[in-house]
PDB file as gemmi writes it, atoms N, CA and C in Angstrom:
CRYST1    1.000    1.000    1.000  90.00  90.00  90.00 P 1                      
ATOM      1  N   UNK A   1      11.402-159.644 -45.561  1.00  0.00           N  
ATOM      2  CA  UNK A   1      11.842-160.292 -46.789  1.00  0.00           C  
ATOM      3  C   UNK A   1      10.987-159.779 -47.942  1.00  0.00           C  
ATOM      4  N   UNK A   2      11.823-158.652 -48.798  1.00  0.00           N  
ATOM      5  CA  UNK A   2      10.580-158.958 -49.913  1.00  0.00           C  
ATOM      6  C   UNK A   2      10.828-159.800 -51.194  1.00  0.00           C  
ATOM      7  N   UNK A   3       9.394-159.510 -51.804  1.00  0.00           N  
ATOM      8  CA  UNK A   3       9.003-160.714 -52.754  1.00  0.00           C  
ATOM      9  C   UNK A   3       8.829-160.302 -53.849  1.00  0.00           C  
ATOM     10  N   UNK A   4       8.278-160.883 -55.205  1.00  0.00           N  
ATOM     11  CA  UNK A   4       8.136-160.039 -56.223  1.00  0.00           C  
ATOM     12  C   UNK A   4       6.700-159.930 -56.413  1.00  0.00           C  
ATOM     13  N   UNK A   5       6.573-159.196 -57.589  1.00  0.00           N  
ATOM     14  CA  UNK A   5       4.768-158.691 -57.680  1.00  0.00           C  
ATOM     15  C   UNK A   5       4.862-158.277 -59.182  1.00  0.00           C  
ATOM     16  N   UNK A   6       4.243-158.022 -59.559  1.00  0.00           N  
ATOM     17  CA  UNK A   6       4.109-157.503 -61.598  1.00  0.00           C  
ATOM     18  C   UNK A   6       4.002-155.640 -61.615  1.00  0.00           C  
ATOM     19  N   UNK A   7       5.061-154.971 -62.420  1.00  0.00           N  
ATOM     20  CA  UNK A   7       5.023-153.660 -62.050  1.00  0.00           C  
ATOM     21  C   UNK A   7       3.061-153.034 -62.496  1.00  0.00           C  
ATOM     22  N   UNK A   8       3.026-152.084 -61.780  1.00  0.00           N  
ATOM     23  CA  UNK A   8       1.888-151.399 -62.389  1.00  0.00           C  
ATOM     24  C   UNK A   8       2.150-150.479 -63.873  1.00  0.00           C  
ATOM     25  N   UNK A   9       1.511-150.464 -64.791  1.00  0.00           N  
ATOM     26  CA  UNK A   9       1.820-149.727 -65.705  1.00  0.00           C  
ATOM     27  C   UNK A   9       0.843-148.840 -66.492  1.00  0.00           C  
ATOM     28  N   UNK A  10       1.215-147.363 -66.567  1.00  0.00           N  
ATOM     29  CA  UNK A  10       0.517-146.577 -67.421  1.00  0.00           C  
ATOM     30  C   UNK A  10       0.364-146.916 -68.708  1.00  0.00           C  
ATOM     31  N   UNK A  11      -0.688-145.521 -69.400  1.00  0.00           N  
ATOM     32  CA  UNK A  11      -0.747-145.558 -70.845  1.00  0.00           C  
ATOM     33  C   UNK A  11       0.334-145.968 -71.729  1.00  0.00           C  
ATOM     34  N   UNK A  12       1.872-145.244 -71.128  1.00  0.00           N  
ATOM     35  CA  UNK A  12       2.732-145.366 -71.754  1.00  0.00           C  
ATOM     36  C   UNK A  12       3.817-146.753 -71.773  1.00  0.00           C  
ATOM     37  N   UNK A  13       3.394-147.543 -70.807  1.00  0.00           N  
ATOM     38  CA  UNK A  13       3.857-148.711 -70.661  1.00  0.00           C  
ATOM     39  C   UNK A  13       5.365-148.468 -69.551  1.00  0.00           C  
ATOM     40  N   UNK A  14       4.921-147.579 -68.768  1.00  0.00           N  
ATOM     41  CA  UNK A  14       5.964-147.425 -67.923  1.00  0.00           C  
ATOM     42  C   UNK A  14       5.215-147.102 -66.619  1.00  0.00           C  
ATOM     43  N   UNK A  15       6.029-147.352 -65.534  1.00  0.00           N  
ATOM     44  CA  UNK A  15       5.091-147.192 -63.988  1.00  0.00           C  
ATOM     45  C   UNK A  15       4.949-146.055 -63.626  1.00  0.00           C  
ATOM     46  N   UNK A  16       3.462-145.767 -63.566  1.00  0.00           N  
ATOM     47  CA  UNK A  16       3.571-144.051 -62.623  1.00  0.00           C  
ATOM     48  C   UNK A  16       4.627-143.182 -62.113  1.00  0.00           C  
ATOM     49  N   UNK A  17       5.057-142.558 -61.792  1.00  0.00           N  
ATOM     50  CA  UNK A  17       6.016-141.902 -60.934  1.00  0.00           C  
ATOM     51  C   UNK A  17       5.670-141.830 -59.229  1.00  0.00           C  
ATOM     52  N   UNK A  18       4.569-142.018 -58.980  1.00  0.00           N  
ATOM     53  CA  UNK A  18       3.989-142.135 -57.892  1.00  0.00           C  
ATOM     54  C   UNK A  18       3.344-143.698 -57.437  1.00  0.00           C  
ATOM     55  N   UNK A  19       3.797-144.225 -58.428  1.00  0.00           N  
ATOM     56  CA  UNK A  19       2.802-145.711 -57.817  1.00  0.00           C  
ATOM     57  C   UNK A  19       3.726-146.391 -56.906  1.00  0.00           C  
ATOM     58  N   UNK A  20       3.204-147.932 -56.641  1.00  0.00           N  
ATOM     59  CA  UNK A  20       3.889-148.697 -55.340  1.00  0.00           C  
ATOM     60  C   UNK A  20       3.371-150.068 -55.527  1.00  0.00           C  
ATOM     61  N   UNK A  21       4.243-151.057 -55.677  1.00  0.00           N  
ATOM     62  CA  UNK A  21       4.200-152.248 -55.922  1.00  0.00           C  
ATOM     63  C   UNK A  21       5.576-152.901 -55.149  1.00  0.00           C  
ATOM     64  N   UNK A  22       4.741-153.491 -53.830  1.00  0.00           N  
ATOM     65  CA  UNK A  22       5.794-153.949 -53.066  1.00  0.00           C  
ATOM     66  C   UNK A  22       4.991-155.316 -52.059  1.00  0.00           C  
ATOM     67  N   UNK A  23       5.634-156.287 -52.115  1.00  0.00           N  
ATOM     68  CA  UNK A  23       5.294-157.503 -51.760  1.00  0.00           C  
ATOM     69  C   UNK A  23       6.276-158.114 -50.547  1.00  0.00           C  
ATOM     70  N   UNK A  24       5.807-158.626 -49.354  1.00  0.00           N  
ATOM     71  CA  UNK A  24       6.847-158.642 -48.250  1.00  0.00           C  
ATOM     72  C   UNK A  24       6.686-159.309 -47.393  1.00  0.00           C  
ATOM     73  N   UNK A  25       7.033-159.863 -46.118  1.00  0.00           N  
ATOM     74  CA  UNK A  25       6.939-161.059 -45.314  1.00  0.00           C  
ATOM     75  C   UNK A  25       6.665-160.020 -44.340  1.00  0.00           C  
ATOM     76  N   UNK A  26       5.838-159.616 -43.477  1.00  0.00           N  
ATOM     77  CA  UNK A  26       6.018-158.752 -41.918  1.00  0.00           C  
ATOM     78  C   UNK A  26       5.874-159.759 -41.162  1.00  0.00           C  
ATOM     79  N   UNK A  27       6.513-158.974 -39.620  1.00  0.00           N  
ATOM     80  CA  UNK A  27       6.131-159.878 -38.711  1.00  0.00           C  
ATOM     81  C   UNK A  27       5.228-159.654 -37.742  1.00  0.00           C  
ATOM     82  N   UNK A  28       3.899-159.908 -37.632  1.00  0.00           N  
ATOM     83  CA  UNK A  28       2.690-159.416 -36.971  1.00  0.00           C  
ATOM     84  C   UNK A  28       2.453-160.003 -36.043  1.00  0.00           C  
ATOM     85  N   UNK A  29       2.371-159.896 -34.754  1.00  0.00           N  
ATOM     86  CA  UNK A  29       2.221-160.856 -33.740  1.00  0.00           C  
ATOM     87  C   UNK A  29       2.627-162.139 -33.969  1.00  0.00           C  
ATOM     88  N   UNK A  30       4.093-162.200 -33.743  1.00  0.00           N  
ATOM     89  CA  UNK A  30       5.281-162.804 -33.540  1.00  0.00           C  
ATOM     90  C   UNK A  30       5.042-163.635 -34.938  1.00  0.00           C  
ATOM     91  N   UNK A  31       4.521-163.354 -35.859  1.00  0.00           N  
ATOM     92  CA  UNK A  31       4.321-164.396 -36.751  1.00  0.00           C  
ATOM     93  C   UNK A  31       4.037-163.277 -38.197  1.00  0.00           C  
ATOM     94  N   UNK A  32       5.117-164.329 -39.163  1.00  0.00           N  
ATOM     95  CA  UNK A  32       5.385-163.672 -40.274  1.00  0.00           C  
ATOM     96  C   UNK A  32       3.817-163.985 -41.146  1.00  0.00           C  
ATOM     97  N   UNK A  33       3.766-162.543 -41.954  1.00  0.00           N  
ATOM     98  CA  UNK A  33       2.448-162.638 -42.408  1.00  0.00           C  
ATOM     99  C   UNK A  33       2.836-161.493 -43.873  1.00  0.00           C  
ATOM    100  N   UNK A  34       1.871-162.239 -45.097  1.00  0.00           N  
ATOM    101  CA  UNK A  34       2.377-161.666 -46.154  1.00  0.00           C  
ATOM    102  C   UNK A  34       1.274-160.706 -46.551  1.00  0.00           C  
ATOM    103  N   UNK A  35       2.565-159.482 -47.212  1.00  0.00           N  
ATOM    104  CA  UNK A  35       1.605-158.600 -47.213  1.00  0.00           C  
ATOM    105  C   UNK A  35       1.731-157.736 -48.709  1.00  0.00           C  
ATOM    106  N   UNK A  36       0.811-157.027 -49.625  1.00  0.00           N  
ATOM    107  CA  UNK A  36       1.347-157.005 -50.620  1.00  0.00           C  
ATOM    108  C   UNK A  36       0.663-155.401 -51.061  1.00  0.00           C  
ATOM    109  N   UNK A  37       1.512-154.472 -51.452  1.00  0.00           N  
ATOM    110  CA  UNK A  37       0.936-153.507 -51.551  1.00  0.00           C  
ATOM    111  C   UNK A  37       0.836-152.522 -52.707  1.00  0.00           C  
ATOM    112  N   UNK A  38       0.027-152.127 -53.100  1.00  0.00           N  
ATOM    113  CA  UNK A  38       0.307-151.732 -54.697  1.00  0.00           C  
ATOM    114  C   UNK A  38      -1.119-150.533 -54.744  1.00  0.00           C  
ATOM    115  N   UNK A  39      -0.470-149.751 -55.359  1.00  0.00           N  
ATOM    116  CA  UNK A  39      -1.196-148.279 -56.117  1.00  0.00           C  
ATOM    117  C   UNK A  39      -0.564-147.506 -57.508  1.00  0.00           C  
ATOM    118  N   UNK A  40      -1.692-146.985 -57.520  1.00  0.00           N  
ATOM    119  CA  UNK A  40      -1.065-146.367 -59.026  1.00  0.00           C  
ATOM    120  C   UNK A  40      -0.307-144.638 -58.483  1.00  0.00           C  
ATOM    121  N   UNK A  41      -1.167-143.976 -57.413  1.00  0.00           N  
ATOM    122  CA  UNK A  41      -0.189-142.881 -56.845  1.00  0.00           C  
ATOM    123  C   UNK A  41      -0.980-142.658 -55.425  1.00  0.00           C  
ATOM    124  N   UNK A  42       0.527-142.919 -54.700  1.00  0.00           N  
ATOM    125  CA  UNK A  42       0.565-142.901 -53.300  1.00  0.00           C  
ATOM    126  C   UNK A  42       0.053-141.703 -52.508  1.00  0.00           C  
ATOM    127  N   UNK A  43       0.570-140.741 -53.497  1.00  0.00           N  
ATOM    128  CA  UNK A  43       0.465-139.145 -52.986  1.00  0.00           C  
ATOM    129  C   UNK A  43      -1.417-138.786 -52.917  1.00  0.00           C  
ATOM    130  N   UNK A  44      -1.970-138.982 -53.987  1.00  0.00           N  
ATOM    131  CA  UNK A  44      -2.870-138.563 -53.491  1.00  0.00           C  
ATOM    132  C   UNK A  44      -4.438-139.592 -53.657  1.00  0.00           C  
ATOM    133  N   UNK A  45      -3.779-140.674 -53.669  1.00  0.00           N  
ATOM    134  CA  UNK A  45      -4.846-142.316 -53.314  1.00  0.00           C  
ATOM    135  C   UNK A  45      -5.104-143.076 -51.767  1.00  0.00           C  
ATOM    136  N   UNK A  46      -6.092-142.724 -50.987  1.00  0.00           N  
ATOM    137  CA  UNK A  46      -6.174-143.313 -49.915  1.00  0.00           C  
ATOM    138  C   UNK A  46      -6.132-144.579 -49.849  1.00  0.00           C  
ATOM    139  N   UNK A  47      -5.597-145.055 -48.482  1.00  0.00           N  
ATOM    140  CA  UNK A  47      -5.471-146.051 -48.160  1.00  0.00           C  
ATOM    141  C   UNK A  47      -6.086-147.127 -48.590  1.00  0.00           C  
ATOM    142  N   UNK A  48      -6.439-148.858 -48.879  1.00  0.00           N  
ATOM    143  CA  UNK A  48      -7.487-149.115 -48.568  1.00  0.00           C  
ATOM    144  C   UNK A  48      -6.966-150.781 -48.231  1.00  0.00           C  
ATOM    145  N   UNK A  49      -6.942-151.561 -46.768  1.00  0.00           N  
ATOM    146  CA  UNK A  49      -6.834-152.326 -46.422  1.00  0.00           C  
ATOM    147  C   UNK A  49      -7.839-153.611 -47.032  1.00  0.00           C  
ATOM    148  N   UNK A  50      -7.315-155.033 -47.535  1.00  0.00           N  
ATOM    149  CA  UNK A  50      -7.839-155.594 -47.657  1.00  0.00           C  
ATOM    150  C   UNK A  50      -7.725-156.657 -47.414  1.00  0.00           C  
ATOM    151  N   UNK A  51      -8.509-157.025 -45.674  1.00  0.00           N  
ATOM    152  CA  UNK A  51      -8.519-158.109 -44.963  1.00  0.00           C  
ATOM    153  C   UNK A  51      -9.357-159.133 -45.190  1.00  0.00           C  
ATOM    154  N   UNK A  52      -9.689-160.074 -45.378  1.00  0.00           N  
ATOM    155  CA  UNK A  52     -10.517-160.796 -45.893  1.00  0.00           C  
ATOM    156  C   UNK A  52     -10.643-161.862 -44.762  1.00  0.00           C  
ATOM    157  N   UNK A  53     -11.938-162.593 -44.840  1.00  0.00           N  
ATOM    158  CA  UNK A  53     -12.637-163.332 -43.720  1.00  0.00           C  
ATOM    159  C   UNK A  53     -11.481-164.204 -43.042  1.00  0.00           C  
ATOM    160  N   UNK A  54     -10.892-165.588 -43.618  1.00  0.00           N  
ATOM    161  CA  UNK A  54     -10.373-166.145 -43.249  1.00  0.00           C  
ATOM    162  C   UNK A  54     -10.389-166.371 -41.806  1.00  0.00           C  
ATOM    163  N   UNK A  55      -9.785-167.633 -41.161  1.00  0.00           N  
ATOM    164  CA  UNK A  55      -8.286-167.839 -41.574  1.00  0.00           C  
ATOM    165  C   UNK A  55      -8.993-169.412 -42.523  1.00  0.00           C  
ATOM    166  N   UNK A  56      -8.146-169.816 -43.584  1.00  0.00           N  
ATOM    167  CA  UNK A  56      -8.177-170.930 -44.383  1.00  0.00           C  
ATOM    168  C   UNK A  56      -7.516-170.435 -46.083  1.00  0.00           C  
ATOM    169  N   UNK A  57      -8.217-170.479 -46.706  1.00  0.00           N  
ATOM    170  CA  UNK A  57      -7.559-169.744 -48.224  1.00  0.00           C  
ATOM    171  C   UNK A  57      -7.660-168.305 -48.088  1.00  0.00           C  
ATOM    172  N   UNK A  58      -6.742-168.036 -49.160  1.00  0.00           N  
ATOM    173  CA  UNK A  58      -6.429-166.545 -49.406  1.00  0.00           C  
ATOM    174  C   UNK A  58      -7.333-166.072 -50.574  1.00  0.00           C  
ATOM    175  N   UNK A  59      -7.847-164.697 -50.085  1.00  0.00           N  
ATOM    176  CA  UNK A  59      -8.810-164.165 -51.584  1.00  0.00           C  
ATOM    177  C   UNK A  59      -8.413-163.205 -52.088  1.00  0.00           C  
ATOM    178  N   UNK A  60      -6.627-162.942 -51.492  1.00  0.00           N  
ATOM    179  CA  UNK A  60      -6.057-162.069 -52.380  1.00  0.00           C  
ATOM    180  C   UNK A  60      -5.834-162.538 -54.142  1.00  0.00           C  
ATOM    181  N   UNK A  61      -5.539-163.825 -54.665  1.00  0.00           N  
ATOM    182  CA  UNK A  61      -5.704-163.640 -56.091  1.00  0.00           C  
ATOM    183  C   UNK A  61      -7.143-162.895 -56.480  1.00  0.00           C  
ATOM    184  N   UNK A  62      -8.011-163.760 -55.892  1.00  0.00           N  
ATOM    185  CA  UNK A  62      -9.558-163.760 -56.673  1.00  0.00           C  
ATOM    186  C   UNK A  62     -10.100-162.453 -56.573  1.00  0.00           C  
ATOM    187  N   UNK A  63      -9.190-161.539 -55.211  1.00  0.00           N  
ATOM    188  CA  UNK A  63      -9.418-160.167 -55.493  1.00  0.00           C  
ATOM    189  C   UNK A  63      -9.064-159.056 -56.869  1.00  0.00           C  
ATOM    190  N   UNK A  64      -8.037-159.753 -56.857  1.00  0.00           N  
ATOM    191  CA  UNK A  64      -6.957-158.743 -57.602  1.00  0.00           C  
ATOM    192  C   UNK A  64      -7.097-159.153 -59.260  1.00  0.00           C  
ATOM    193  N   UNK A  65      -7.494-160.454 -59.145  1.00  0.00           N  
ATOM    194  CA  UNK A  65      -8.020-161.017 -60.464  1.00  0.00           C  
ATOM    195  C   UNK A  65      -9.526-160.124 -61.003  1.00  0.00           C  
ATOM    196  N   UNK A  66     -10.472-159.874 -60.046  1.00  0.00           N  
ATOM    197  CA  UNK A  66     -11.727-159.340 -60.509  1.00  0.00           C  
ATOM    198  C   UNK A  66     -11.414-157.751 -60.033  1.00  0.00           C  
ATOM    199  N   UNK A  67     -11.020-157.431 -59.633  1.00  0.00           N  
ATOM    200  CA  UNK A  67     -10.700-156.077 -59.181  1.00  0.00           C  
ATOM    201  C   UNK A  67      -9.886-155.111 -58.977  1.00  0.00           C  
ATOM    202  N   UNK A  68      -8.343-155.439 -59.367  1.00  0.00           N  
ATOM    203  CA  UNK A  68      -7.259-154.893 -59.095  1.00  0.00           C  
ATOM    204  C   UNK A  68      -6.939-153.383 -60.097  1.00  0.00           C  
ATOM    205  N   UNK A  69      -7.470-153.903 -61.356  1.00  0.00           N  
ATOM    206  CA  UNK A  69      -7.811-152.505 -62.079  1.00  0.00           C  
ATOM    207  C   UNK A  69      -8.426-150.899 -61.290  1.00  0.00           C  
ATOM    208  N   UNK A  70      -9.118-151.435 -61.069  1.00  0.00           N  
ATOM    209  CA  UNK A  70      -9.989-150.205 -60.597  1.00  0.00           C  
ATOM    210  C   UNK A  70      -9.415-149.617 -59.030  1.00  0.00           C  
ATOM    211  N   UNK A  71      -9.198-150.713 -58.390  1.00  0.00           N  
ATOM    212  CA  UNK A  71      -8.972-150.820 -57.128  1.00  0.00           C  
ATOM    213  C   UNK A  71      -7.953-150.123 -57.040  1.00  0.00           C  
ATOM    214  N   UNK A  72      -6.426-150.605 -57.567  1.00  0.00           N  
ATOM    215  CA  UNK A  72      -5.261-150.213 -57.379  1.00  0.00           C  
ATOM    216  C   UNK A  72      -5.032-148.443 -58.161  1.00  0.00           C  
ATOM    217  N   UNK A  73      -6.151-148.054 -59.001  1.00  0.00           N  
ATOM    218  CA  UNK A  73      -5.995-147.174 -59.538  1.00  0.00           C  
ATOM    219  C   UNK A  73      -6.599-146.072 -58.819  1.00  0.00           C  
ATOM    220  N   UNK A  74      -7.171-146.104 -57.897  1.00  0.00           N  
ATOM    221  CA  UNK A  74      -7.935-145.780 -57.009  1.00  0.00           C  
ATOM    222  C   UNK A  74      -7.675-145.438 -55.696  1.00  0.00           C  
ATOM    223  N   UNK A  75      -7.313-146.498 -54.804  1.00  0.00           N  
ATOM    224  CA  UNK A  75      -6.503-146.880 -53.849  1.00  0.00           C  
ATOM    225  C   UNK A  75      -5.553-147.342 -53.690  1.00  0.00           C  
ATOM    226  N   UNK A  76      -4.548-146.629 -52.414  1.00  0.00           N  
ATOM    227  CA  UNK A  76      -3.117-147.687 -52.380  1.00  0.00           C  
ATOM    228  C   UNK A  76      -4.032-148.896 -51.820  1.00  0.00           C  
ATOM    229  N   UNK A  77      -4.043-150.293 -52.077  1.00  0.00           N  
ATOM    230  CA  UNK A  77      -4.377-151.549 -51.589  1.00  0.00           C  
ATOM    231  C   UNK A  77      -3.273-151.968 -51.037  1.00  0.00           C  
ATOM    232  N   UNK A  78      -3.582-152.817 -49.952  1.00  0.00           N  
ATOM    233  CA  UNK A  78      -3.091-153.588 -49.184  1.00  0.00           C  
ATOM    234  C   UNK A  78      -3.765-154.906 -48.931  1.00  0.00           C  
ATOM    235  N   UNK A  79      -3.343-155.821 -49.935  1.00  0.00           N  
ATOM    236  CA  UNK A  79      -3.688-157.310 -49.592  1.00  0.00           C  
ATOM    237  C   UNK A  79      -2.784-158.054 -48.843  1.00  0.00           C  
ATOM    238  N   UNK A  80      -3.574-158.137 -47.360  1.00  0.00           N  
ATOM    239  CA  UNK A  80      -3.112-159.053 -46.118  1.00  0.00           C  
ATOM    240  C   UNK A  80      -3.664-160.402 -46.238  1.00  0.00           C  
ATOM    241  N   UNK A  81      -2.533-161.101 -46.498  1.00  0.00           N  
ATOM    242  CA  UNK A  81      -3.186-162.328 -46.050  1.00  0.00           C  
ATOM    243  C   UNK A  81      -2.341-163.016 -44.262  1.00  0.00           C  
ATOM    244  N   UNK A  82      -3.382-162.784 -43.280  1.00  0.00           N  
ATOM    245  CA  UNK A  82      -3.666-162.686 -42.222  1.00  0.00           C  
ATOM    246  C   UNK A  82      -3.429-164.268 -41.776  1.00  0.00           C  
ATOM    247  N   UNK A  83      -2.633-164.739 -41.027  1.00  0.00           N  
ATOM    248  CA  UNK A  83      -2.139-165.552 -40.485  1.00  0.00           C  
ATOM    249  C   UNK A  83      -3.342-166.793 -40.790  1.00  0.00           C  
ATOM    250  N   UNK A  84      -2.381-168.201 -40.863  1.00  0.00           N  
ATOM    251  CA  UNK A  84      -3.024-168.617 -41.283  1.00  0.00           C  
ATOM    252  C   UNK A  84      -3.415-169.343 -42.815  1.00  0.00           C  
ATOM    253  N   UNK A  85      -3.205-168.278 -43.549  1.00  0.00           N  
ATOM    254  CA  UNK A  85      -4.349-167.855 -44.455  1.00  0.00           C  
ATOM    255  C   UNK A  85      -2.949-167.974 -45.963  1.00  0.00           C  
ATOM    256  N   UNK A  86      -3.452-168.601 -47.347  1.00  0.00           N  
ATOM    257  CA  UNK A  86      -2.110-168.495 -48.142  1.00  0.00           C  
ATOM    258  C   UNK A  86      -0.614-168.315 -47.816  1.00  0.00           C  
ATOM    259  N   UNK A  87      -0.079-166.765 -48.772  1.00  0.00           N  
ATOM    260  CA  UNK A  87       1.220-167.168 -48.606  1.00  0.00           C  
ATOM    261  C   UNK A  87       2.014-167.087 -46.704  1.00  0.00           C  
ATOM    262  N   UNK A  88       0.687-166.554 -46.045  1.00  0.00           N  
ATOM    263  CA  UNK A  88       0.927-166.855 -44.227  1.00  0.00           C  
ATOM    264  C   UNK A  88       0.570-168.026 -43.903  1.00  0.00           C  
ATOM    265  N   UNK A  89       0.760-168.748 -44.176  1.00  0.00           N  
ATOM    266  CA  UNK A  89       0.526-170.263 -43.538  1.00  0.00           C  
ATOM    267  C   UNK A  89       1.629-170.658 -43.081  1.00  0.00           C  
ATOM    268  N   UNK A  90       1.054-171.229 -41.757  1.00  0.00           N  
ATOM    269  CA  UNK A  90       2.803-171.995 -41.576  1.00  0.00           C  
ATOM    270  C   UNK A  90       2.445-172.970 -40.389  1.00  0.00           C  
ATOM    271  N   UNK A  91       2.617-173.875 -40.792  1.00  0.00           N  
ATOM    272  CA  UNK A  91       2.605-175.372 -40.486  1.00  0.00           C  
ATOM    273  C   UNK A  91       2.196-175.756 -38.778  1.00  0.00           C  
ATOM    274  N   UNK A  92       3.472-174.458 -38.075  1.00  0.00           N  
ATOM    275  CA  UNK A  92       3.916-174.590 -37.617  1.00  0.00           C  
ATOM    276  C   UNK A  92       2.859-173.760 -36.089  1.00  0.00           C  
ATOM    277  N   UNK A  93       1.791-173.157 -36.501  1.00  0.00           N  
ATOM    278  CA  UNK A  93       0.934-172.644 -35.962  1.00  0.00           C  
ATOM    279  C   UNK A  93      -0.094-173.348 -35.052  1.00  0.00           C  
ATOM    280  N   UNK A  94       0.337-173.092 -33.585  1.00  0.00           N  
ATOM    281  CA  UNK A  94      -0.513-173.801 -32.736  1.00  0.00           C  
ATOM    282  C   UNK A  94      -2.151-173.302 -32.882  1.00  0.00           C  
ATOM    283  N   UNK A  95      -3.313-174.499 -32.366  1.00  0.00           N  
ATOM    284  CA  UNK A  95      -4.369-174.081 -32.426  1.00  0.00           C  
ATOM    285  C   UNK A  95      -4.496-172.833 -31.444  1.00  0.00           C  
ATOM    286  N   UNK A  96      -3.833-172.836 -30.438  1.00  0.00           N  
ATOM    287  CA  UNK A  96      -3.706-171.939 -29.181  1.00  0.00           C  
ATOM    288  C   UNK A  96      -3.578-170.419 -29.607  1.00  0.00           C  
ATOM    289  N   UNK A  97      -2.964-170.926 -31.347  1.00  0.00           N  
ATOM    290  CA  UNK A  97      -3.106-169.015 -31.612  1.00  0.00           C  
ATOM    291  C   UNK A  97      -3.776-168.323 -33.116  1.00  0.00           C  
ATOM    292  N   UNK A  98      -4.912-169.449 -32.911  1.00  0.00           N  
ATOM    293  CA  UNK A  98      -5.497-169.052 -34.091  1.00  0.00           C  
ATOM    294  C   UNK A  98      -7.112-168.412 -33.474  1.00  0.00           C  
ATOM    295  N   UNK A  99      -7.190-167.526 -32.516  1.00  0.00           N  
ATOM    296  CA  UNK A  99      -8.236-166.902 -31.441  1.00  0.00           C  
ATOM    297  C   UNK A  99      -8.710-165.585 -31.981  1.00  0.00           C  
ATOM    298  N   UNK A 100      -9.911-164.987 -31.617  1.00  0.00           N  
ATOM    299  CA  UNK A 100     -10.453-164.092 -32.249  1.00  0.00           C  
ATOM    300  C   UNK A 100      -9.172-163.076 -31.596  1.00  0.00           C  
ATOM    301  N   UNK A 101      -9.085-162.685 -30.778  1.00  0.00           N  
ATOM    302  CA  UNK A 101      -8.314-161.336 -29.728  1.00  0.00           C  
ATOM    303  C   UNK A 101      -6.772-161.493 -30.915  1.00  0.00           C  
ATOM    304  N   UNK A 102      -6.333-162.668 -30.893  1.00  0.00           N  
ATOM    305  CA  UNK A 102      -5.341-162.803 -31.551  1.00  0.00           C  
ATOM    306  C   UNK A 102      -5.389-162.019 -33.448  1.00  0.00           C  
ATOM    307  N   UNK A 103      -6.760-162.223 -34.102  1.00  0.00           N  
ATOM    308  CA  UNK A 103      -6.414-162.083 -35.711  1.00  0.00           C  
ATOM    309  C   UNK A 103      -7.355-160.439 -35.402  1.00  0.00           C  
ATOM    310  N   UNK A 104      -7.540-159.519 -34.438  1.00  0.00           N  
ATOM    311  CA  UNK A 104      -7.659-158.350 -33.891  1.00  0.00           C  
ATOM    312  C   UNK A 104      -6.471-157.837 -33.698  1.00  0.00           C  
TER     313      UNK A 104                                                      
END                                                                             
């Protein structure tokens, strides 16, 4: 399912030709988990995953709030929020699968 996100934008007030701003529901060990991904150019910006401690709140705003400038211009980012955790929460999550082997 995807979601929305705010475009990235150059000097000129238009999006890279190479950037990536895409926001989405996956399903990661049987359980949907949101994932949000954004760069300024794909082609030649490495990766850079950003998993954060959890499981309880998400520090994808407070990331992207103090850091998303540099970060996203830099790196394709990937803010996971990892079961559990913000827009992955779900109610519906036994304690039985909130285990270290499991958020590995």
């Amino acid at each position: 399912k995807k979601l929305k996100t705010p475009s990235i934008l150059g000097a000129d007030h238009k999006p890279p030709p190479h950037s990536i701003v895409e926001a989405a529901m996956v399903s990661f060990g049987g359980r949907n988990q949101y994932v949000l991904v954004r760069g300024s150019n794909i082609e030649t910006n490495p990766l850079l995953v950003m998993l954060h401690g959890g499981p309880g709140i998400s520090e994808t705003a407070w990331w992207r709030y103090h850091n998303s400038k540099v970060l996203e211009e830099n790196f394709t980012v990937v803010y996971w929020d990892q079961r559990g955790c913000g827009h992955s929460y779900d109610s519906t999550i036994r304690r039985e699968e909130m285990t270290v082997k499991q958020f590995l």
